[in-house]
Short mmCIF file of C-alpha atoms and ligand atoms in Angstrom, two decimals:
data_model
loop_
_atom_site.label_atom_id
_atom_site.label_comp_id
_atom_site.label_asym_id
_atom_site.label_seq_id
_atom_site.Cartn_x
_atom_site.Cartn_y
_atom_site.Cartn_z
CA MET U 1 77.27 -193.89 0.73
CA SER U 2 78.37 -190.65 -0.83
CA THR U 3 81.99 -189.53 -0.70
CA ALA U 4 83.49 -186.14 -1.55
CA LYS U 5 86.59 -185.97 -3.74
CA PRO U 6 89.28 -183.51 -2.64
CA LEU U 7 89.47 -180.55 -5.00
CA THR U 8 92.53 -180.76 -7.23
CA LEU U 9 93.64 -177.70 -9.19
CA TYR U 10 96.42 -177.25 -11.70
CA ASN U 11 98.99 -174.73 -10.59
CA SER U 12 101.05 -173.01 -13.28
CA LEU U 13 103.80 -172.37 -10.73
CA THR U 14 104.51 -176.05 -10.20
CA ARG U 15 103.15 -177.14 -13.57
CA GLU U 16 101.11 -179.85 -11.88
CA ALA U 17 97.72 -180.43 -10.33
CA ALA U 18 97.65 -180.68 -6.54
CA PRO U 19 95.02 -180.89 -3.80
CA PHE U 20 93.75 -177.41 -3.06
CA ARG U 21 94.16 -176.15 0.49
CA PRO U 22 93.07 -172.59 1.22
CA ILE U 23 94.96 -170.39 3.66
CA ASP U 24 91.79 -169.73 5.64
CA PRO U 25 89.69 -172.92 5.73
CA ASP U 26 86.39 -171.07 5.26
CA MET U 27 87.21 -168.27 2.88
CA VAL U 28 89.09 -168.54 -0.40
CA ARG U 29 90.63 -165.29 -1.59
CA LEU U 30 91.09 -164.93 -5.33
CA TYR U 31 92.11 -162.26 -7.79
CA SER U 32 91.44 -162.20 -11.53
CA CYS U 33 93.14 -159.93 -14.03
CA GLY U 34 90.36 -157.90 -15.60
CA PRO U 35 89.98 -156.45 -19.05
CA THR U 36 91.79 -153.52 -20.62
CA VAL U 37 88.83 -151.31 -21.43
CA TYR U 38 89.97 -149.65 -24.65
CA SER U 39 87.58 -151.68 -26.79
CA ALA U 40 84.84 -154.28 -26.47
CA ALA U 41 85.94 -157.56 -24.93
CA HIS U 42 86.12 -160.29 -27.58
CA LEU U 43 84.88 -163.81 -27.03
CA GLY U 44 88.39 -164.96 -26.08
CA ASN U 45 88.54 -162.43 -23.24
CA LEU U 46 85.12 -163.57 -22.11
CA ARG U 47 86.32 -167.18 -21.98
CA ALA U 48 88.74 -166.05 -19.26
CA TYR U 49 85.83 -164.87 -17.09
CA VAL U 50 83.65 -167.93 -17.72
CA PHE U 51 86.65 -169.92 -16.47
CA THR U 52 87.04 -167.76 -13.35
CA ASP U 53 83.32 -167.97 -12.69
CA THR U 54 83.43 -171.76 -12.97
CA LEU U 55 86.33 -171.83 -10.53
CA ARG U 56 84.43 -169.67 -8.09
CA ARG U 57 81.22 -171.68 -8.39
CA THR U 58 83.22 -174.89 -7.93
CA LEU U 59 84.75 -173.50 -4.75
CA ASN U 60 81.21 -172.77 -3.55
CA TRP U 61 80.17 -176.29 -4.50
CA LYS U 62 83.03 -177.58 -2.34
CA GLY U 63 81.70 -175.54 0.57
CA TYR U 64 84.03 -172.53 0.50
CA ALA U 65 82.95 -168.91 0.61
CA THR U 66 84.99 -166.67 -1.69
CA THR U 67 86.30 -163.13 -1.77
CA HIS U 68 86.88 -162.37 -5.41
CA VAL U 69 88.57 -159.25 -6.75
CA VAL U 70 88.49 -158.37 -10.45
CA ASN U 71 90.27 -155.30 -11.73
CA ILE U 72 89.51 -152.93 -14.57
CA THR U 73 92.64 -151.87 -16.43
CA ASP U 74 91.86 -148.33 -17.49
CA VAL U 75 95.47 -147.16 -17.66
CA GLY U 76 98.93 -148.52 -18.25
CA HIS U 77 98.50 -151.42 -20.68
CA LEU U 78 100.80 -150.70 -23.60
CA THR U 79 100.41 -151.95 -27.14
CA SER U 80 103.07 -154.56 -26.39
CA ASP U 81 103.03 -156.67 -23.23
CA ALA U 82 106.83 -156.51 -23.30
CA ASP U 83 106.68 -152.95 -22.08
CA ALA U 84 106.88 -151.10 -25.36
CA GLY U 85 104.59 -148.97 -27.50
CA ASP U 86 101.87 -146.56 -26.44
CA ASP U 87 99.11 -146.75 -23.87
CA LYS U 88 96.14 -148.58 -25.40
CA MET U 89 93.65 -146.26 -23.71
CA GLU U 90 95.23 -143.07 -25.06
CA LEU U 91 95.45 -144.50 -28.58
CA ALA U 92 91.81 -145.62 -28.53
CA ALA U 93 90.73 -142.20 -27.27
CA GLN U 94 92.60 -140.43 -30.07
CA ALA U 95 91.04 -142.70 -32.67
CA ALA U 96 87.53 -142.13 -31.29
CA GLY U 97 87.92 -138.36 -30.82
CA GLU U 98 86.97 -138.82 -27.18
CA THR U 99 88.67 -138.68 -23.82
CA ALA U 100 90.35 -141.78 -22.44
CA TRP U 101 87.88 -141.56 -19.53
CA GLU U 102 84.90 -141.72 -21.87
CA VAL U 103 86.35 -144.71 -23.68
CA ALA U 104 87.04 -146.47 -20.35
CA ALA U 105 83.53 -145.79 -19.00
CA ARG U 106 81.88 -147.08 -22.15
CA TYR U 107 83.79 -150.34 -22.38
CA THR U 108 83.66 -150.99 -18.64
CA ALA U 109 79.87 -150.80 -18.84
CA LEU U 110 79.81 -153.06 -21.88
CA PHE U 111 82.11 -155.58 -20.20
CA LYS U 112 79.89 -155.76 -17.13
CA ALA U 113 76.81 -156.18 -19.33
CA ASP U 114 78.53 -159.04 -21.19
CA LEU U 115 79.33 -160.79 -17.91
CA LYS U 116 75.72 -160.44 -16.76
CA ALA U 117 74.50 -161.94 -20.03
CA LEU U 118 76.87 -164.87 -19.47
CA ASN U 119 75.50 -165.35 -15.93
CA VAL U 120 78.92 -164.63 -14.42
CA LEU U 121 78.66 -163.80 -10.71
CA ASP U 122 79.58 -160.26 -9.69
CA PRO U 123 82.96 -160.14 -7.97
CA SER U 124 83.08 -159.11 -4.32
CA ILE U 125 85.14 -156.09 -5.40
CA TRP U 126 85.64 -154.40 -8.75
CA SER U 127 88.95 -152.57 -8.45
CA VAL U 128 89.60 -149.85 -10.99
CA ALA U 129 93.26 -149.10 -11.70
CA THR U 130 92.91 -145.32 -11.86
CA HIS U 131 91.25 -145.28 -8.43
CA HIS U 132 94.43 -146.72 -6.92
CA ILE U 133 97.17 -144.44 -8.22
CA GLN U 134 98.29 -143.30 -4.75
CA ASP U 135 98.42 -146.93 -3.56
CA MET U 136 100.55 -147.72 -6.59
CA ILE U 137 102.94 -144.85 -5.90
CA ALA U 138 103.36 -145.99 -2.28
CA PHE U 139 103.98 -149.59 -3.42
CA ALA U 140 106.53 -148.45 -6.01
CA ARG U 141 108.33 -146.33 -3.40
CA ALA U 142 108.60 -149.39 -1.16
CA ILE U 143 110.09 -151.43 -4.02
CA GLU U 144 112.56 -148.59 -4.66
CA LYS U 145 113.44 -148.42 -0.96
CA HIS U 146 114.05 -152.17 -0.99
CA GLY U 147 116.65 -151.65 -3.72
CA ALA U 148 114.79 -153.39 -6.55
CA ALA U 149 114.11 -150.33 -8.70
CA TYR U 150 116.16 -147.63 -10.43
CA GLU U 151 115.27 -144.35 -12.02
CA ILE U 152 116.14 -143.53 -15.62
CA ALA U 153 114.88 -140.93 -18.09
CA GLY U 154 111.88 -143.12 -18.95
CA GLY U 155 110.77 -143.40 -15.32
CA LEU U 156 111.14 -145.96 -12.55
CA TYR U 157 112.27 -149.42 -13.68
CA PHE U 158 112.21 -152.75 -11.92
CA ASP U 159 115.60 -154.42 -11.50
CA THR U 160 114.86 -158.04 -12.26
CA SER U 161 118.29 -159.16 -11.03
CA LYS U 162 117.18 -158.39 -7.47
CA VAL U 163 114.55 -161.11 -7.10
CA PRO U 164 115.08 -164.86 -6.81
CA ASP U 165 114.31 -166.95 -9.86
CA TYR U 166 112.93 -164.16 -12.00
CA GLY U 167 110.71 -165.65 -14.71
CA PHE U 168 110.24 -169.00 -12.98
CA LEU U 169 106.50 -168.96 -13.71
CA ALA U 170 107.10 -168.60 -17.45
CA ARG U 171 109.99 -171.09 -17.51
CA ALA U 172 111.26 -168.83 -20.30
CA ALA U 173 114.73 -169.05 -21.71
CA PRO U 174 116.50 -165.85 -20.63
CA GLU U 175 116.82 -164.71 -24.25
CA GLY U 176 113.28 -165.72 -25.16
CA PRO U 177 111.45 -163.65 -27.73
CA GLU U 178 108.93 -162.44 -25.17
CA VAL U 179 111.57 -160.44 -23.35
CA GLY U 180 111.80 -156.71 -24.06
CA ARG U 181 115.06 -155.72 -25.74
CA ILE U 182 117.53 -153.70 -23.70
CA GLY U 183 118.17 -151.16 -26.48
CA GLU U 184 114.55 -150.07 -26.57
CA VAL U 185 114.82 -147.99 -23.42
CA GLN U 186 117.87 -145.87 -22.67
CA GLY U 187 119.46 -146.82 -19.36
CA LYS U 188 117.68 -150.12 -18.83
CA ARG U 189 120.00 -152.58 -17.08
CA GLN U 190 118.66 -155.99 -17.99
CA PRO U 191 116.54 -156.98 -20.98
CA HIS U 192 113.74 -158.16 -18.70
CA ASP U 193 113.59 -154.99 -16.60
CA PHE U 194 110.22 -153.30 -16.91
CA ALA U 195 108.60 -149.98 -16.13
CA ILE U 196 106.96 -149.54 -12.75
CA TRP U 197 106.28 -145.87 -13.45
CA ARG U 198 106.43 -144.39 -16.96
CA ARG U 199 107.47 -140.74 -16.92
CA SER U 200 105.68 -138.67 -19.59
CA PRO U 201 108.02 -137.21 -22.23
CA PRO U 202 108.98 -133.62 -21.19
CA ASP U 203 107.22 -131.96 -24.14
CA GLU U 204 104.06 -134.06 -24.03
CA ARG U 205 100.98 -133.88 -21.81
CA ARG U 206 98.96 -137.03 -21.50
CA GLN U 207 95.28 -137.37 -20.64
CA MET U 208 95.97 -140.01 -18.03
CA GLU U 209 98.83 -138.56 -16.05
CA TRP U 210 99.61 -138.12 -12.35
CA GLN U 211 102.34 -136.45 -10.29
CA SER U 212 104.79 -138.84 -8.67
CA PRO U 213 108.24 -138.84 -7.04
CA TRP U 214 109.56 -139.82 -10.52
CA GLY U 215 107.84 -137.00 -12.36
CA PRO U 216 104.45 -136.77 -14.05
CA GLY U 217 103.43 -139.99 -15.70
CA ALA U 218 101.44 -143.16 -15.33
CA PRO U 219 101.93 -146.54 -13.70
CA GLY U 220 103.29 -149.50 -15.61
CA TRP U 221 100.63 -152.09 -16.31
CA HIS U 222 101.96 -154.82 -13.99
CA LEU U 223 101.96 -152.57 -10.94
CA GLU U 224 98.18 -152.30 -10.59
CA CYS U 225 97.56 -156.02 -10.12
CA SER U 226 100.27 -156.43 -7.46
CA VAL U 227 98.91 -153.44 -5.60
CA MET U 228 95.19 -154.17 -5.80
CA SER U 229 95.47 -157.91 -5.12
CA MET U 230 97.51 -157.32 -1.96
CA LYS U 231 95.42 -154.37 -0.86
CA TYR U 232 92.19 -156.35 -0.85
CA LEU U 233 93.38 -159.91 -0.28
CA GLY U 234 96.54 -159.58 1.80
CA ARG U 235 100.18 -160.29 1.08
CA ARG U 236 99.45 -163.95 0.70
CA PHE U 237 96.22 -165.09 -0.85
CA ASP U 238 94.95 -168.26 -2.48
CA ILE U 239 94.46 -168.00 -6.23
CA HIS U 240 95.39 -165.61 -9.02
CA THR U 241 93.86 -166.15 -12.47
CA GLY U 242 94.33 -164.88 -16.01
CA GLY U 243 94.64 -166.03 -19.59
CA ILE U 244 97.68 -168.09 -20.51
CA ASP U 245 99.34 -165.09 -22.20
CA HIS U 246 99.67 -163.57 -18.71
CA ARG U 247 101.78 -166.52 -17.59
CA GLU U 248 104.66 -165.35 -19.76
CA ILE U 249 105.05 -161.67 -18.85
CA HIS U 250 102.38 -159.97 -16.78
CA HIS U 251 102.24 -162.51 -13.96
CA VAL U 252 106.01 -163.00 -14.01
CA ASN U 253 106.38 -159.29 -13.37
CA GLU U 254 103.64 -159.20 -10.77
CA ILE U 255 105.43 -161.96 -8.86
CA ALA U 256 108.72 -160.07 -9.07
CA GLN U 257 107.06 -156.92 -7.70
CA ASN U 258 105.36 -158.88 -4.93
CA GLN U 259 108.67 -160.39 -3.90
CA ALA U 260 110.45 -157.05 -3.89
CA PHE U 261 107.63 -155.44 -1.93
CA THR U 262 107.51 -158.16 0.76
CA CYS U 263 111.32 -158.74 0.72
CA SER U 264 110.67 -162.47 0.44
CA ALA U 265 110.50 -165.27 -2.09
CA ASP U 266 106.70 -165.35 -1.70
CA THR U 267 104.90 -165.11 -5.01
CA GLY U 268 101.78 -163.53 -3.46
CA ALA U 269 99.27 -166.14 -4.53
CA ASN U 270 99.66 -169.84 -3.76
CA TRP U 271 97.93 -170.92 -6.95
CA TRP U 272 98.44 -169.25 -10.32
CA MET U 273 95.82 -170.52 -12.74
CA HIS U 274 95.53 -169.82 -16.47
CA ASN U 275 92.88 -170.52 -19.05
CA ASN U 276 93.96 -171.49 -22.52
CA PHE U 277 93.08 -169.47 -25.61
CA LEU U 278 89.98 -169.26 -27.66
CA VAL U 279 91.31 -169.49 -31.20
CA ASP U 280 89.78 -169.08 -34.60
CA ARG U 281 90.99 -170.42 -37.91
CA THR U 282 93.71 -167.78 -38.07
CA GLY U 283 95.04 -168.37 -34.55
CA LYS U 284 94.58 -166.68 -31.15
CA MET U 285 91.66 -164.32 -30.99
CA SER U 286 92.97 -160.87 -30.15
CA LYS U 287 91.66 -157.33 -30.22
CA SER U 288 94.69 -156.08 -32.13
CA LYS U 289 93.81 -158.29 -35.12
CA GLY U 290 90.57 -156.35 -35.61
CA GLY U 291 87.27 -157.78 -36.83
CA VAL U 292 87.05 -160.05 -33.82
CA ALA U 293 83.89 -161.62 -32.54
CA THR U 294 82.07 -160.06 -29.61
CA LEU U 295 79.13 -161.32 -27.61
CA GLY U 296 76.98 -158.60 -29.21
CA ALA U 297 77.89 -159.97 -32.63
CA LEU U 298 76.75 -163.43 -31.58
CA VAL U 299 73.47 -162.14 -30.23
CA ALA U 300 72.90 -160.30 -33.49
CA ARG U 301 73.17 -163.65 -35.22
CA GLY U 302 70.51 -165.11 -32.98
CA VAL U 303 72.92 -166.95 -30.67
CA HIS U 304 71.96 -166.69 -27.00
CA PRO U 305 74.89 -165.69 -24.71
CA LEU U 306 74.39 -168.81 -22.59
CA ALA U 307 75.12 -170.92 -25.66
CA TYR U 308 78.57 -169.34 -25.65
CA ARG U 309 78.88 -170.19 -21.96
CA LEU U 310 77.95 -173.79 -22.77
CA LEU U 311 80.53 -173.84 -25.56
CA CYS U 312 83.19 -172.75 -23.05
CA LEU U 313 82.11 -175.40 -20.52
CA SER U 314 82.18 -178.11 -23.15
CA ALA U 315 85.99 -177.81 -23.32
CA HIS U 316 88.42 -178.07 -20.44
CA TYR U 317 89.68 -174.60 -19.51
CA ARG U 318 93.31 -175.63 -20.08
CA SER U 319 92.64 -176.80 -23.66
CA GLU U 320 92.56 -174.51 -26.62
CA LEU U 321 89.02 -174.02 -27.83
CA GLU U 322 88.36 -173.37 -31.49
CA PHE U 323 85.64 -170.87 -32.12
CA SER U 324 83.46 -170.98 -35.20
CA LEU U 325 79.85 -170.14 -35.91
CA ASP U 326 79.24 -173.86 -36.43
CA ALA U 327 80.64 -174.67 -32.98
CA VAL U 328 78.57 -172.03 -31.23
CA SER U 329 75.45 -172.98 -33.20
CA ALA U 330 75.94 -176.59 -32.11
CA ALA U 331 76.22 -175.35 -28.51
CA LEU U 332 72.95 -173.45 -28.95
CA THR U 333 71.26 -176.62 -30.24
CA ARG U 334 72.62 -178.55 -27.25
CA LEU U 335 71.39 -175.88 -24.85
CA LYS U 336 67.91 -175.90 -26.39
CA ARG U 337 67.79 -179.68 -26.10
CA LEU U 338 68.92 -179.50 -22.48
CA VAL U 339 66.32 -176.88 -21.60
CA GLY U 340 63.67 -179.04 -23.33
CA THR U 341 64.75 -182.08 -21.31
CA VAL U 342 64.60 -180.07 -18.09
CA ALA U 343 61.03 -178.94 -18.90
CA LYS U 344 59.95 -182.56 -19.37
CA ALA U 345 62.03 -184.49 -16.84
CA ALA U 346 62.41 -181.91 -14.05
CA PRO U 347 59.74 -179.22 -14.49
CA ALA U 348 59.50 -176.08 -12.38
CA ASP U 349 58.47 -176.72 -8.79
CA ALA U 350 57.71 -173.72 -6.59
CA ALA U 351 58.94 -175.33 -3.36
CA ILE U 352 62.23 -176.52 -4.81
CA ASP U 353 62.85 -173.37 -6.83
CA GLY U 354 62.18 -171.25 -3.75
CA TRP U 355 64.63 -173.38 -1.77
CA ALA U 356 67.15 -173.11 -4.61
CA ALA U 357 66.99 -169.32 -4.62
CA GLU U 358 68.03 -169.24 -0.96
CA GLN U 359 70.78 -171.85 -0.95
CA ARG U 360 74.47 -171.32 -0.79
CA PHE U 361 75.20 -174.25 -3.02
CA SER U 362 77.64 -176.89 -2.10
CA ARG U 363 78.00 -180.60 -2.58
CA GLY U 364 76.75 -180.92 0.98
CA ALA U 365 73.63 -178.94 0.09
CA ALA U 366 72.98 -181.22 -2.87
CA LEU U 367 72.87 -184.16 -0.49
CA ASP U 368 71.13 -182.37 2.36
CA VAL U 369 68.07 -181.57 0.31
CA PHE U 370 67.20 -185.22 0.61
CA ARG U 371 68.12 -185.57 4.26
CA ASP U 372 66.07 -182.47 5.16
CA GLN U 373 62.95 -184.21 4.05
CA SER U 374 62.20 -186.84 6.62
CA GLU U 375 60.01 -188.76 4.19
CA CYS U 376 62.69 -188.81 1.53
CA GLU U 377 65.83 -190.83 2.09
CA LEU U 378 68.64 -190.09 -0.31
CA PRO U 379 68.06 -192.42 -3.25
CA PRO U 380 71.26 -194.28 -4.07
CA ALA U 381 71.01 -193.19 -7.68
CA ALA U 382 71.03 -189.52 -6.59
CA ALA U 383 74.11 -190.01 -4.45
CA ASP U 384 75.81 -191.67 -7.38
CA HIS U 385 75.17 -188.66 -9.64
CA VAL U 386 76.28 -186.23 -6.94
CA ASP U 387 79.51 -188.18 -6.54
CA ARG U 388 80.23 -188.30 -10.23
CA PHE U 389 79.44 -184.61 -10.66
CA ASP U 390 81.61 -183.80 -7.64
CA ALA U 391 84.47 -185.93 -8.96
CA ALA U 392 84.36 -184.18 -12.33
CA LEU U 393 84.56 -180.69 -10.83
CA ALA U 394 87.15 -181.78 -8.28
CA ASP U 395 89.33 -183.01 -11.14
CA ASP U 396 90.66 -179.53 -12.01
CA LEU U 397 87.20 -178.30 -13.11
CA ASN U 398 86.44 -180.97 -15.65
CA THR U 399 83.27 -179.32 -16.94
CA PRO U 400 82.93 -181.46 -20.11
CA VAL U 401 82.48 -184.52 -17.86
CA ALA U 402 80.25 -182.61 -15.41
CA LEU U 403 77.92 -181.81 -18.34
CA THR U 404 77.63 -185.47 -19.24
CA VAL U 405 76.77 -186.29 -15.60
CA LEU U 406 74.00 -183.69 -15.76
CA ASP U 407 72.63 -185.32 -18.94
CA ALA U 408 72.78 -188.78 -17.33
CA MET U 409 71.05 -187.56 -14.18
CA LEU U 410 68.18 -186.03 -16.16
CA ALA U 411 67.77 -189.26 -18.14
CA ASP U 412 67.87 -191.57 -15.08
CA ARG U 413 64.54 -193.39 -14.70
CA ARG U 414 65.27 -194.27 -11.09
CA LEU U 415 64.82 -190.61 -10.05
CA ASP U 416 61.47 -188.83 -9.94
CA ALA U 417 60.94 -185.32 -11.29
CA ARG U 418 61.31 -183.66 -7.88
CA ALA U 419 64.61 -185.39 -7.17
CA LYS U 420 65.86 -184.37 -10.59
CA ARG U 421 64.80 -180.77 -10.05
CA ARG U 422 66.67 -180.67 -6.74
CA LEU U 423 69.83 -182.10 -8.25
CA LEU U 424 69.52 -179.80 -11.24
CA ALA U 425 69.37 -176.78 -8.94
CA SER U 426 72.57 -177.85 -7.20
CA PHE U 427 74.46 -178.85 -10.33
CA ASP U 428 73.51 -175.70 -12.17
CA ALA U 429 74.67 -173.53 -9.30
CA ALA U 430 78.11 -174.82 -10.28
CA LEU U 431 77.65 -174.68 -14.05
CA GLY U 432 75.86 -171.32 -14.20
CA LEU U 433 73.68 -172.15 -17.21
CA ASP U 434 70.60 -170.67 -15.53
CA LEU U 435 68.63 -173.83 -16.27
CA LEU U 436 65.98 -173.25 -13.60
CA ARG U 437 64.85 -170.05 -15.25
CA THR U 438 65.60 -170.39 -18.95
CA ALA U 439 62.79 -171.58 -21.19
CA ARG U 440 63.19 -172.71 -24.78
CA ALA U 441 61.46 -169.57 -26.01
CA ASP U 442 64.09 -167.40 -24.26
CA LEU U 443 66.79 -169.01 -26.38
CA SER U 444 65.25 -168.12 -29.72
CA LEU U 445 66.64 -164.71 -30.53
CA ARG U 446 65.74 -162.98 -33.75
CA PRO U 447 68.86 -162.64 -35.88
CA GLU U 448 69.39 -159.23 -37.41
CA THR U 449 71.19 -158.88 -40.67
CA ALA U 450 74.01 -156.47 -41.22
CA SER U 451 74.05 -155.25 -44.79
CA LEU U 452 77.38 -153.37 -44.87
CA ASP U 453 80.73 -155.06 -45.37
CA ALA U 454 83.56 -154.47 -42.91
CA GLY U 455 85.30 -151.87 -45.12
CA ALA U 456 82.14 -149.76 -45.43
CA VAL U 457 81.57 -149.97 -41.69
CA GLU U 458 85.11 -148.81 -40.97
CA ALA U 459 84.74 -145.93 -43.40
CA LEU U 460 81.47 -144.79 -41.82
CA LEU U 461 82.94 -145.10 -38.35
CA GLY U 462 85.91 -142.99 -39.48
CA ASN U 463 83.56 -140.32 -40.85
CA ARG U 464 81.61 -140.29 -37.64
CA GLN U 465 84.72 -139.95 -35.50
CA ALA U 466 86.07 -137.14 -37.67
CA ALA U 467 82.70 -135.37 -37.47
CA ARG U 468 82.62 -135.70 -33.70
CA ALA U 469 86.17 -134.38 -33.40
CA ALA U 470 85.12 -131.37 -35.52
CA LYS U 471 81.99 -131.00 -33.33
CA ASP U 472 79.82 -131.50 -36.43
CA PHE U 473 77.18 -133.45 -34.56
CA ALA U 474 74.64 -133.51 -37.38
CA ALA U 475 77.13 -135.30 -39.64
CA ALA U 476 78.15 -137.60 -36.78
CA ASP U 477 74.52 -138.53 -36.14
CA ALA U 478 73.89 -139.13 -39.83
CA ALA U 479 76.81 -141.58 -39.96
CA ARG U 480 75.55 -143.32 -36.86
CA ASP U 481 72.04 -143.59 -38.27
CA ARG U 482 73.35 -145.20 -41.43
CA LEU U 483 75.33 -147.68 -39.39
CA GLY U 484 72.35 -148.35 -37.15
CA ALA U 485 70.09 -148.97 -40.14
CA ALA U 486 72.59 -151.54 -41.40
CA GLY U 487 72.56 -153.40 -38.08
CA VAL U 488 75.90 -152.08 -36.86
CA GLU U 489 75.76 -150.91 -33.28
CA ILE U 490 77.97 -148.33 -31.63
CA MET U 491 78.04 -147.56 -27.92
CA ASP U 492 77.99 -144.01 -26.69
CA GLY U 493 78.26 -142.31 -23.32
CA ASP U 494 77.89 -143.97 -19.97
CA THR U 495 74.76 -145.91 -20.76
CA VAL U 496 75.12 -148.89 -22.99
CA ARG U 497 72.98 -148.15 -25.99
CA TRP U 498 75.07 -149.09 -28.95
CA GLU U 499 77.90 -151.41 -29.49
CA TRP U 500 80.16 -151.69 -32.53
CA ARG U 501 79.38 -155.09 -33.85
CA PRO U 502 81.96 -156.40 -36.34
CA ALA U 503 81.32 -159.14 -38.86
CA LEU U 504 81.96 -162.68 -37.71
CA THR U 505 84.02 -165.18 -39.62
CA ASP U 506 82.01 -168.29 -40.46
P1 LIG J 601 92.91 -157.95 -21.84
O1 LIG J 601 91.62 -157.19 -22.00
O2 LIG J 601 93.72 -158.01 -23.08
O3 LIG J 601 93.72 -157.43 -20.66
O4 LIG J 601 92.52 -159.47 -21.52
C1 LIG J 601 91.54 -159.86 -20.60
C2 LIG J 601 91.69 -161.35 -20.31
O5 LIG J 601 91.45 -162.14 -21.48
C3 LIG J 601 93.08 -161.75 -19.83
O6 LIG J 601 92.98 -162.69 -18.77
C4 LIG J 601 93.70 -162.39 -21.05
O7 LIG J 601 94.74 -163.28 -20.71
C5 LIG J 601 92.50 -163.11 -21.64
N1 LIG J 601 92.59 -163.42 -23.08
C6 LIG J 601 93.02 -162.61 -24.07
N2 LIG J 601 92.89 -163.20 -25.28
C7 LIG J 601 92.34 -164.43 -25.05
C8 LIG J 601 91.94 -165.52 -25.90
N3 LIG J 601 92.04 -165.47 -27.22
N4 LIG J 601 91.42 -166.62 -25.30
C9 LIG J 601 91.27 -166.69 -23.96
N5 LIG J 601 91.64 -165.70 -23.10
C10 LIG J 601 92.16 -164.57 -23.63
ZN1 LIG J 602 96.70 -158.33 -13.99
#
């Protein structure tokens, strides 16, 4: 007899795991903070979306349909999360000798291509920040009308004293280092207060700038996620995700805005979920450190993107995961072995694979495939594997254990090849490793060798950018050709052709 385990998810708000109950029993509404598209996403960023994808696939496994919104931050994210510094998009555009719009288009395309390569499901809605400026202005006006905002020379600021329990999510000491200092912005009332709308300096025109009741300027970073999550998912929705760095500032400020907007203590989402960091030997992987690893860099080394997905799944999403070439190479070896086992123990089967392509996968579907076939009663061993797989996922997405259940199922002599293929189809719908379609040969990528060191690459990139800024396209092309010959890719224009591929640390 097979029994389903209730899905338990860890909630950063309560700091404990609890049984998940959606607002609408059939449709889970979730929002994920998307990337800031001023550069290529690094592998740490991509871990955040493998986590969200696993969450979504697990919800499907448990029988829920999902509406999933992911945003693209193409304006507003400053060089410091604590509301200081310059806009990352504008800075990147200056450095590249391009417009901020060109930079955003290029890295949005690259990000989407990376997600495809990682077999991450497309969200129901991609919401782009700059397409929602009027919504943001209306939301900010409402906050102002509700008395939780004040105008100063720098723009419209959020008054954090006006909401209950400001910072509860972060559990931060009021004087914690993550809080912006009051002296940094003239007229700011509390250290935690943050910009809702940043007015452009009077003598400066920005590329990304809009008219507003508070003068020409741009939205603060936190505003977009409050606005777009509520626009598409309602004032109260189920789950909001992001990396653990967002728990300290960005999501704290989103919650404050949501509360001021709805004039309630409601945080907006019932569950706030955060993935832990991908770290390397020097600490948290971050774009600002430079020389960070991208998916393109892995592929250039002959590592298939799905090996990186497997690496992510082999750790619990709330644990730190240490990245190294050794770790990802071991994941590639494991993936090759797994694909080899599948070919032997559960080979392709047109009827099952056709059925699999049509299924909305759930634990129920995993069991029903046996019931549907009158001649095939559910073998007890199959039910046992389904239960153990279900229990692992239901335990706050325990993918490391789910992977061991998959291995055990494939090795179980009590199951025939067809039963294994059916279970594999269901399990992999939750894991997303594309095991029905991937053959060993697909995983053997030809590594390319980059022959320039990082300094030489930076110098050539600098020359190319200077040449482009001076409209000397022959010189710009020559620099690009030299980089290309050395195995360094750059991306240009709207179509993804080239990607800057920095050296990896071994
Ligand atoms: P960003 O492009 O900086 O806005 O970040 C996109 C997503 O990646 C956010 O959810 C971040 O919290 C997350 N993130 C950033 N760095 C890391 C890291 N090293 N490991 C895991 N997630 C990260
Ligand atoms: Zn966000």
